[in-house]
XYZ file of C-alpha atoms in Angstrom:
589
model
C 41.519 34.973 -13.350
C 44.970 36.206 -11.354
C 45.294 37.933 -8.041
C 46.923 41.690 -8.268
C 49.827 42.065 -5.509
C 48.775 45.009 -3.688
C 51.126 48.313 -4.641
C 50.866 47.939 -0.420
C 52.358 44.091 -0.557
C 54.989 45.203 -3.079
C 56.386 48.012 -0.893
C 56.017 45.531 1.727
C 58.518 43.332 0.333
C 61.184 46.097 -0.717
C 61.179 46.867 2.375
C 61.462 43.370 4.356
C 64.264 42.462 1.054
C 66.460 45.811 2.285
C 65.241 44.694 6.266
C 67.079 41.520 5.381
C 70.288 42.647 3.497
C 71.345 45.368 6.129
C 70.133 43.729 9.476
C 70.224 39.931 8.456
C 70.285 39.442 12.401
C 67.010 40.723 12.417
C 65.239 37.784 11.019
C 62.092 38.501 9.588
C 60.703 41.682 11.231
C 57.969 43.191 10.308
C 58.611 46.895 8.441
C 54.946 48.061 10.053
C 53.213 49.197 6.685
C 50.486 51.903 6.414
C 49.352 54.256 4.775
C 50.208 58.193 5.321
C 49.086 61.641 4.702
C 53.196 62.642 4.535
C 53.799 60.423 1.670
C 52.012 57.545 0.479
C 53.110 54.987 3.054
C 55.198 55.589 6.069
C 56.963 52.533 7.754
C 57.291 52.862 11.600
C 58.875 49.125 12.257
C 62.277 49.849 12.725
C 61.625 51.786 15.933
C 60.054 48.505 17.254
C 63.705 47.380 15.614
C 66.237 49.474 17.251
C 64.771 48.755 20.564
C 65.554 45.265 20.094
C 68.998 45.513 18.486
C 69.992 48.261 21.065
C 70.878 50.220 18.211
C 70.285 54.320 16.880
C 66.877 54.339 15.271
C 67.748 56.419 12.303
C 71.151 55.310 11.575
C 69.190 51.568 11.773
C 66.562 53.297 9.375
C 69.252 54.546 7.076
C 71.425 51.832 6.631
C 67.904 49.887 5.391
C 67.199 52.421 2.588
C 71.203 51.896 1.537
C 70.076 48.066 1.172
C 67.326 48.225 -0.822
C 68.222 47.223 -4.549
C 67.027 49.799 -7.740
C 63.532 48.397 -8.817
C 60.608 50.518 -10.617
C 58.340 50.676 -8.012
C 59.665 52.470 -5.312
C 60.777 56.281 -6.401
C 61.668 58.436 -2.877
C 62.462 56.783 0.383
C 62.760 59.595 3.088
C 63.694 58.846 6.678
C 61.990 60.766 9.513
C 61.885 62.142 12.771
C 63.503 58.889 14.899
C 63.677 56.768 11.903
C 60.099 56.824 10.107
C 60.538 55.650 6.645
C 58.086 57.982 4.133
C 57.509 55.960 1.451
C 56.186 57.442 -2.535
C 55.704 54.750 -5.420
C 56.264 55.897 -8.856
C 53.471 57.048 -11.238
C 53.942 54.518 -13.446
C 53.745 51.039 -10.630
C 50.202 52.909 -9.734
C 49.105 52.701 -13.305
C 50.391 49.293 -14.011
C 48.669 47.629 -10.958
C 45.872 49.026 -11.733
C 45.971 47.858 -15.167
C 46.754 44.443 -13.915
C 43.521 44.590 -11.624
C 41.156 46.481 -14.202
C 42.274 43.127 -16.895
C 40.815 40.677 -14.053
C 37.315 39.867 -13.852
C 37.270 40.126 -10.085
C 39.818 43.343 -9.645
C 42.374 41.172 -8.889
C 41.205 40.430 -5.692
C 42.539 37.119 -4.614
C 40.344 33.976 -2.794
C 41.415 33.705 1.196
C 44.111 31.469 0.943
C 41.920 29.476 4.407
C 38.742 29.045 3.180
C 36.625 27.252 5.394
C 32.608 26.621 5.377
C 30.662 29.168 7.068
C 26.882 28.475 8.446
C 24.903 32.175 8.520
C 21.785 32.309 11.162
C 20.114 35.384 9.451
C 17.096 36.905 8.574
C 15.065 35.104 10.985
C 11.221 36.049 11.010
C 8.246 34.334 13.269
C 5.183 32.097 11.749
C 1.959 33.729 11.816
C 3.328 37.643 12.787
C 3.775 40.237 11.261
C 8.130 41.529 10.383
C 8.782 44.331 11.851
C 11.677 47.328 11.647
C 13.122 44.819 15.053
C 13.663 41.830 11.938
C 15.033 44.566 9.358
C 18.625 44.364 10.378
C 18.950 40.729 10.758
C 18.599 40.371 7.228
C 20.021 43.030 5.589
C 23.540 42.532 7.263
C 23.641 38.436 6.871
C 22.166 38.987 3.218
C 25.688 41.312 2.873
C 27.839 39.246 4.816
C 26.620 36.246 2.945
C 27.603 37.482 -0.667
C 31.433 39.084 1.181
C 32.143 35.942 2.999
C 31.311 34.050 -1.236
C 33.292 36.641 -3.003
C 36.676 35.907 -0.583
C 35.671 32.064 -1.569
C 34.220 30.861 1.515
C 31.451 28.209 1.041
C 28.434 29.904 2.925
C 25.368 27.989 3.863
C 22.665 29.790 4.298
C 20.327 29.072 7.357
C 16.364 30.967 8.559
C 15.985 29.829 11.657
C 12.542 30.992 11.604
C 9.657 30.818 15.138
C 7.722 28.137 13.611
C 6.726 26.229 16.726
C 5.901 26.474 20.019
C 2.740 26.769 22.332
C 1.206 29.286 20.271
C 0.360 27.286 17.434
C -2.055 24.806 20.200
C -4.195 28.478 19.983
C -4.020 28.675 16.925
C -4.503 25.399 15.249
C -7.478 24.814 17.455
C -9.066 28.004 16.311
C -8.714 26.786 13.015
C -9.857 23.306 13.356
C -13.402 25.350 15.276
C -13.338 28.384 12.197
C -12.346 26.049 9.338
C -12.329 28.866 6.053
C -10.590 31.129 8.289
C -6.842 30.873 6.403
C -9.333 30.707 3.087
C -7.951 33.084 0.077
C -10.456 34.883 -1.345
C -10.147 33.801 -5.210
C -7.843 30.963 -6.977
C -5.322 33.821 -7.992
C -2.052 33.892 -6.985
C -1.982 34.905 -3.107
C -0.181 38.263 -2.578
C 2.038 38.589 1.074
C -0.783 41.663 2.277
C -3.467 39.332 1.562
C -1.775 36.335 3.377
C -0.872 38.340 6.349
C -4.092 39.751 6.808
C -5.652 36.711 7.093
C -3.055 35.203 10.011
C -3.584 38.587 11.325
C -7.216 38.363 11.626
C -6.889 34.503 13.197
C -4.305 35.737 15.123
C -6.022 37.984 17.216
C -9.327 36.342 17.555
C -7.632 33.126 18.396
C -6.409 35.063 21.394
C -9.259 36.632 22.435
C -11.052 33.432 22.692
C -8.078 31.777 25.029
C -8.135 34.832 26.968
C -11.809 34.588 27.234
C -13.023 31.306 27.314
C -11.507 28.982 29.657
C -12.601 25.575 27.937
C -11.327 27.128 24.663
C -8.047 27.764 26.661
C -8.130 23.737 28.397
C -8.620 22.514 24.728
C -6.172 24.651 22.603
C -3.313 23.294 25.194
C -4.466 19.758 24.360
C -3.518 20.460 21.253
C 0.092 21.687 22.066
C 0.200 18.167 23.815
C -0.846 16.566 19.850
C 1.553 19.352 18.134
C 4.475 17.564 19.931
C 3.616 14.422 19.968
C 3.850 14.038 15.535
C -0.178 13.866 15.194
C -0.920 13.798 11.935
C -4.142 16.195 11.576
C -2.697 18.321 14.275
C 0.913 19.161 12.060
C -1.038 19.378 8.752
C -2.926 22.166 10.520
C 0.279 23.754 11.687
C 1.871 23.259 8.248
C -1.056 25.387 6.658
C 0.026 28.355 9.092
C 4.229 27.692 7.899
C 3.151 28.166 3.929
C 0.950 31.007 5.121
C 3.384 32.842 6.382
C 6.072 32.111 3.910
C 4.317 33.679 1.469
C 4.119 36.960 3.649
C 7.792 36.382 4.060
C 8.987 35.735 0.794
C 6.728 39.184 -0.272
C 9.045 40.856 2.365
C 12.162 39.865 1.154
C 11.049 40.995 -2.553
C 10.468 44.224 -1.383
C 13.760 43.950 0.118
C 15.222 42.621 -2.768
C 16.585 39.595 -1.414
C 17.284 36.105 -2.709
C 15.939 33.829 0.426
C 15.286 29.919 -0.802
C 12.946 27.980 0.644
C 15.831 24.723 1.409
C 17.421 26.897 3.768
C 14.436 27.690 5.644
C 15.021 25.740 8.411
C 12.648 26.684 11.807
C 13.050 25.358 15.096
C 10.965 22.887 14.142
C 13.452 21.548 11.873
C 15.638 20.125 15.487
C 12.493 18.521 17.165
C 13.760 14.533 16.479
C 17.605 15.326 17.508
C 16.371 17.731 21.231
C 16.293 14.062 23.113
C 19.143 13.029 22.090
C 21.151 16.751 22.544
C 19.988 16.440 26.111
C 20.930 12.686 26.719
C 24.578 13.296 25.253
C 24.811 16.350 27.330
C 23.821 14.707 30.275
C 25.824 11.611 30.168
C 28.854 13.793 29.565
C 28.527 16.206 33.052
C 28.113 19.040 30.890
C 24.736 19.624 31.929
C 23.001 18.386 34.985
C 19.610 18.051 37.031
C 18.837 21.301 38.960
C 15.357 20.770 40.652
C 13.915 18.654 37.808
C 15.956 20.927 34.982
C 18.330 20.084 32.617
C 21.153 23.365 33.492
C 24.377 24.581 32.259
C 25.840 26.271 35.577
C 29.127 29.271 34.649
C 31.158 30.314 37.028
C 31.138 33.699 35.422
C 26.873 34.044 35.337
C 25.210 35.570 38.212
C 21.337 36.960 39.203
C 21.083 39.859 41.508
C 20.457 37.968 43.938
C 24.537 36.436 43.484
C 23.532 32.728 42.757
C 24.381 31.202 39.339
C 22.293 31.833 36.638
C 22.137 28.231 34.494
C 21.060 27.526 30.439
C 18.183 25.138 30.698
C 18.139 22.775 28.087
C 15.164 21.209 29.567
C 12.654 22.357 32.118
C 10.906 20.240 34.883
C 7.817 19.290 33.191
C 9.671 18.003 30.022
C 9.502 21.228 27.577
C 12.608 22.236 25.554
C 13.344 25.570 25.569
C 15.461 27.987 23.231
C 18.800 26.750 24.256
C 17.974 22.735 23.143
C 16.837 23.871 19.871
C 19.905 25.631 19.315
C 22.520 23.682 20.695
C 20.703 20.537 18.443
C 21.057 23.002 15.532
C 25.350 23.363 16.261
C 25.557 19.753 16.338
C 23.728 19.643 12.737
C 25.756 22.480 11.562
C 28.654 20.988 12.597
C 28.239 17.333 11.871
C 26.206 17.299 8.757
C 27.157 20.661 7.165
C 30.364 20.396 7.960
C 30.732 24.137 8.922
C 33.838 25.819 10.312
C 32.491 28.441 11.524
C 28.930 29.547 12.653
C 27.586 33.148 12.177
C 24.493 34.463 14.075
C 23.683 37.680 13.145
C 21.117 38.213 15.623
C 20.519 41.387 18.105
C 22.822 42.078 20.924
C 20.218 41.861 24.188
C 20.622 37.812 23.203
C 24.081 38.391 23.596
C 24.591 36.483 27.258
C 22.032 33.298 25.416
C 24.384 32.913 22.816
C 27.748 33.016 24.808
C 25.661 29.955 27.403
C 25.305 28.383 24.492
C 28.284 28.474 22.483
C 30.639 27.676 25.796
C 28.123 24.480 26.059
C 29.048 23.450 22.997
C 32.885 23.831 23.863
C 32.654 21.981 26.807
C 31.051 19.162 24.546
C 33.215 19.401 22.040
C 31.276 20.435 18.692
C 33.202 23.274 19.139
C 36.763 23.502 19.113
C 40.232 25.322 18.185
C 38.801 23.934 14.134
C 35.102 25.068 14.910
C 34.287 28.534 16.066
C 31.157 30.000 16.435
C 30.454 33.697 16.395
C 27.090 36.025 17.363
C 27.398 39.367 14.724
C 25.595 40.992 17.368
C 23.111 44.132 16.220
C 21.949 47.433 18.034
C 18.537 48.929 17.504
C 17.012 50.959 15.239
C 16.086 54.271 16.261
C 13.331 56.689 15.556
C 14.673 60.236 14.471
C 14.192 61.078 18.545
C 16.713 58.851 19.651
C 14.439 56.569 20.787
C 13.169 52.999 20.278
C 11.172 52.640 17.105
C 7.461 52.797 17.930
C 4.391 54.390 15.295
C 2.707 57.539 17.376
C 0.075 54.804 18.917
C 2.739 53.662 20.354
C 3.158 50.413 17.721
C 6.176 48.791 16.795
C 6.098 50.036 13.113
C 5.451 47.486 10.766
C 8.407 46.881 7.900
C 6.607 46.358 4.690
C 5.316 50.499 5.368
C 8.751 51.487 6.039
C 9.651 50.348 2.595
C 7.002 51.177 0.523
C 7.157 55.155 2.507
C 11.259 54.631 1.014
C 10.622 53.452 -1.894
C 7.769 56.549 -2.225
C 10.588 59.110 -1.244
C 13.398 57.627 -3.155
C 11.143 58.193 -6.782
C 10.006 61.511 -5.496
C 14.000 62.276 -5.740
C 14.860 60.197 -8.776
C 11.944 62.095 -10.229
C 13.671 65.631 -10.321
C 16.005 64.756 -11.971
C 14.721 62.363 -14.363
C 13.626 64.516 -17.344
C 17.580 65.718 -17.214
C 18.408 62.331 -18.066
C 14.836 61.317 -19.974
C 14.217 58.513 -17.918
C 10.543 56.402 -18.986
C 8.127 55.958 -16.570
C 9.320 52.291 -15.929
C 12.743 53.135 -15.738
C 11.939 56.523 -13.061
C 10.125 53.279 -10.764
C 12.572 51.000 -11.370
C 15.177 53.540 -10.035
C 12.985 55.131 -7.454
C 13.095 50.678 -6.036
C 16.358 50.518 -6.344
C 17.345 54.230 -4.466
C 14.417 53.581 -1.924
C 15.625 50.008 -0.755
C 19.649 50.537 -1.403
C 19.074 54.021 0.926
C 17.844 51.720 3.625
C 20.056 49.076 3.239
C 22.617 51.709 2.834
C 21.601 53.451 6.364
C 21.869 49.984 8.646
C 25.399 49.000 6.615
C 27.267 52.521 7.006
C 27.119 51.637 10.925
C 28.885 49.548 12.843
C 26.926 46.713 13.347
C 27.150 47.066 17.836
C 26.034 50.461 17.767
C 21.817 51.996 17.114
C 21.272 53.672 14.697
C 18.726 56.680 14.035
C 16.131 55.951 10.225
C 15.756 59.082 9.215
C 14.370 59.058 5.938
C 14.679 62.638 4.418
C 18.561 61.562 5.301
C 18.763 58.744 3.630
C 17.582 59.700 0.232
C 19.319 62.903 0.485
C 21.881 63.331 -2.518
C 24.712 64.966 -0.018
C 26.677 62.885 2.336
C 27.067 59.654 3.546
C 23.998 57.863 1.831
C 23.673 55.162 -0.806
C 21.807 57.778 -3.065
C 25.409 59.831 -2.946
C 27.077 56.253 -4.654
C 24.434 55.542 -6.603
C 24.467 58.943 -8.661
C 28.536 58.639 -8.539
C 27.740 55.755 -10.608
C 25.518 56.839 -12.699
C 27.545 60.279 -13.392
C 30.592 58.063 -14.092
C 28.414 55.713 -16.746
C 27.412 58.739 -18.665
C 30.807 60.094 -19.495
C 31.059 57.183 -21.505
C 28.145 58.471 -23.674
C 30.134 61.445 -24.186
C 33.339 59.826 -24.440
C 32.749 59.813 -28.813
C 36.110 57.911 -30.057
C 38.424 57.804 -27.100
C 37.888 54.664 -24.957
C 39.609 53.751 -21.093
C 42.926 52.635 -21.722
C 46.175 52.888 -19.281
C 49.179 55.162 -19.838
C 51.636 54.262 -17.295
C 54.699 56.762 -18.918
C 52.124 60.019 -17.866
C 52.745 61.751 -14.344
C 49.897 61.801 -12.224
C 47.480 64.874 -11.278
C 47.402 64.579 -7.304
C 43.842 64.038 -7.688
C 43.970 61.130 -9.719
C 47.075 59.465 -7.829
C 44.849 59.643 -4.265
C 41.657 58.175 -6.670
C 44.102 55.160 -7.812
C 45.675 54.965 -4.983
C 42.672 54.159 -2.964
C 40.931 51.756 -6.003
C 44.612 49.810 -4.994
C 43.181 48.518 -1.833
C 39.783 46.991 -3.228
C 41.192 43.743 -2.014
C 42.774 43.811 1.085
C 39.673 45.794 2.613
C 37.599 43.616 1.842
C 40.081 40.341 2.979
C 39.921 42.946 6.714
C 36.001 42.766 6.016
C 35.142 39.453 5.299
C 37.546 38.419 8.662
C 36.061 41.245 11.247
C 31.962 40.528 9.899
C 32.193 44.564 9.457
C 30.205 46.162 6.556
C 30.354 49.344 7.415
C 33.803 49.128 6.565
C 33.573 48.707 3.288
C 30.662 51.195 2.841
C 32.899 53.268 4.529
C 35.265 52.640 1.730
C 32.780 53.173 -0.754
C 32.206 56.918 0.271
C 35.600 57.627 0.230
C 36.263 56.433 -3.599
C 33.240 58.124 -4.466
C 34.238 61.584 -2.699
C 37.930 61.024 -4.291
C 36.168 60.393 -7.576
C 34.260 63.788 -7.134
C 37.375 65.480 -6.230
C 39.566 63.641 -9.437
C 36.314 64.819 -11.845
C 37.023 68.374 -10.180
C 40.058 68.811 -10.956
C 40.852 66.640 -13.934
C 39.226 67.141 -16.950
C 38.216 63.716 -18.439
C 35.917 65.214 -21.459
C 35.548 68.939 -21.696
C 37.979 71.161 -22.046
C 39.155 68.240 -23.997
C 42.927 67.105 -22.289
C 45.410 65.206 -24.817
C 44.537 61.856 -26.000
C 46.990 59.642 -23.597
C 46.030 61.727 -20.490
C 41.936 61.818 -21.983
C 42.548 57.551 -21.881
C 43.819 57.228 -18.851
C 41.253 59.556 -17.750
C 38.784 57.472 -18.483
C 40.723 54.390 -17.338
C 40.484 55.564 -14.037
C 36.522 56.914 -14.479
C 36.123 52.747 -15.397
C 37.476 51.168 -12.506
C 35.990 53.446 -10.262
C 32.805 52.722 -11.932
C 33.429 48.932 -11.674
C 34.787 48.857 -8.156
C 31.762 50.990 -6.944
C 29.340 48.683 -8.798
C 30.455 44.951 -7.127
C 31.110 46.949 -3.794
C 27.825 48.279 -3.662
C 26.670 44.717 -5.112
C 28.683 42.894 -1.962
C 25.247 45.117 1.048
C 23.099 43.846 -1.659
C 22.590 47.403 -3.264
C 22.084 47.603 -7.532
C 23.779 50.367 -9.261
C 21.510 52.030 -11.995
C 22.834 52.972 -14.987
C 21.120 56.134 -15.503
C 19.704 58.218 -12.874
């Protein structure tokens, strides 16, 4: 397994050699290289350098070009405008670089040099509550970041901080004590997620109605909260039943989403109960938190309420109860101390940004976060309906996540069925591909939008074969795979000696950027940039396929082999990129 230097890094190196030979006084100046529509690359670092050296930029640029030793990578360097360099690389260098990528399982993508340990907090549903459309983004964005970071060599620890604690459990547990068969299952067979959720829903509604109408039940429910927090065994055993029943449901939803959630990674709010008192003690003794009206608070100069008074982070309430802040701060201590995290990544709704800003700042003041350990909120926007308003049902209810996913799969299956006869898919293949296309469509619509932005949930658009959709990418992949069934005895072979057509060059140069693009996606926590790269790859492939015959009319043997080589590398890059986004690429569609 070898990482392959990209053409951009090779060109950069050649230019740097020319710079230091022509202008030793420049030290290690950056040539500022980027892709260009005038040539393959453009370097405009000489402008800044000329200013620094008080020279004429065009003359300096000419001097640098003359100092670059002859090599097999750079075909042409033209000095243009006030001292830009327009650089064209040789076709041979392009094909050789891609051949090296193709020979590697990882497509030549290097591991990150400074890999550490990232604990990623994502997919955080609430116990005894239905998952709705608002739970979608944390799960989808988080799962993609897990895959991307692991691929770059980061050690990733997953954490699902589920809402499994709080006053509502007093009401639920008390109701279950008084109606002991409410969570019983109808048969000894495996319980479906739907059955588990309908049990929980029914129990939640009944207990809520009783809590609101019966003062004596309300008193018993409140006393039950005290028992739960005191660790009473019977109460905890019943609490555990709610957690277990909810997990049956959660896992069924994550399974629909084609996501791998592991039981040991589910550490809810309750997982930090034993640390809360200690967290508060440490914060108070170090002076990071102070008592104010009986509550333990952390104050900030830049966080003020509408009345101009400081709004504190309340770590412990005046009645001794703990809020989210105490749990979140304890989780940070645990993740830094016990899980040895160097990065804490929180995939959480942008509306919680102020809370996390205050929590992170508190942790910094306490010394748990520092120059070596950072915390980042990957904040995401809201899912909107087609009308651009927050997504609700016609009755104004929040949309159930399972309904949304089922509808996406139904729509996608219809799209797959339309084309199935042509490809000769069996009924079971149609249903399986319908699932992959439907779930892929939902994930891609989410991931192709910058996380911070809101996006419209429009199923018609999502399962469309045209435009920036996962279906377009999946069909591009399947179309490439189908070519190999028609290629006869021709196989993919790289031919560096051939001259490349413009569409071949454009596709090849884009393929070569995969590793650099992934490094940027991982560093910026920006999966939408990977989606954009893959969409452009599929678009460049479509142009290549239209302009450069692969099978018919049959080109010369070497040309056909080289084009099949480009097809194969495109398919592998699409497959790998989509897998990192959590999207399947069926071989036949």
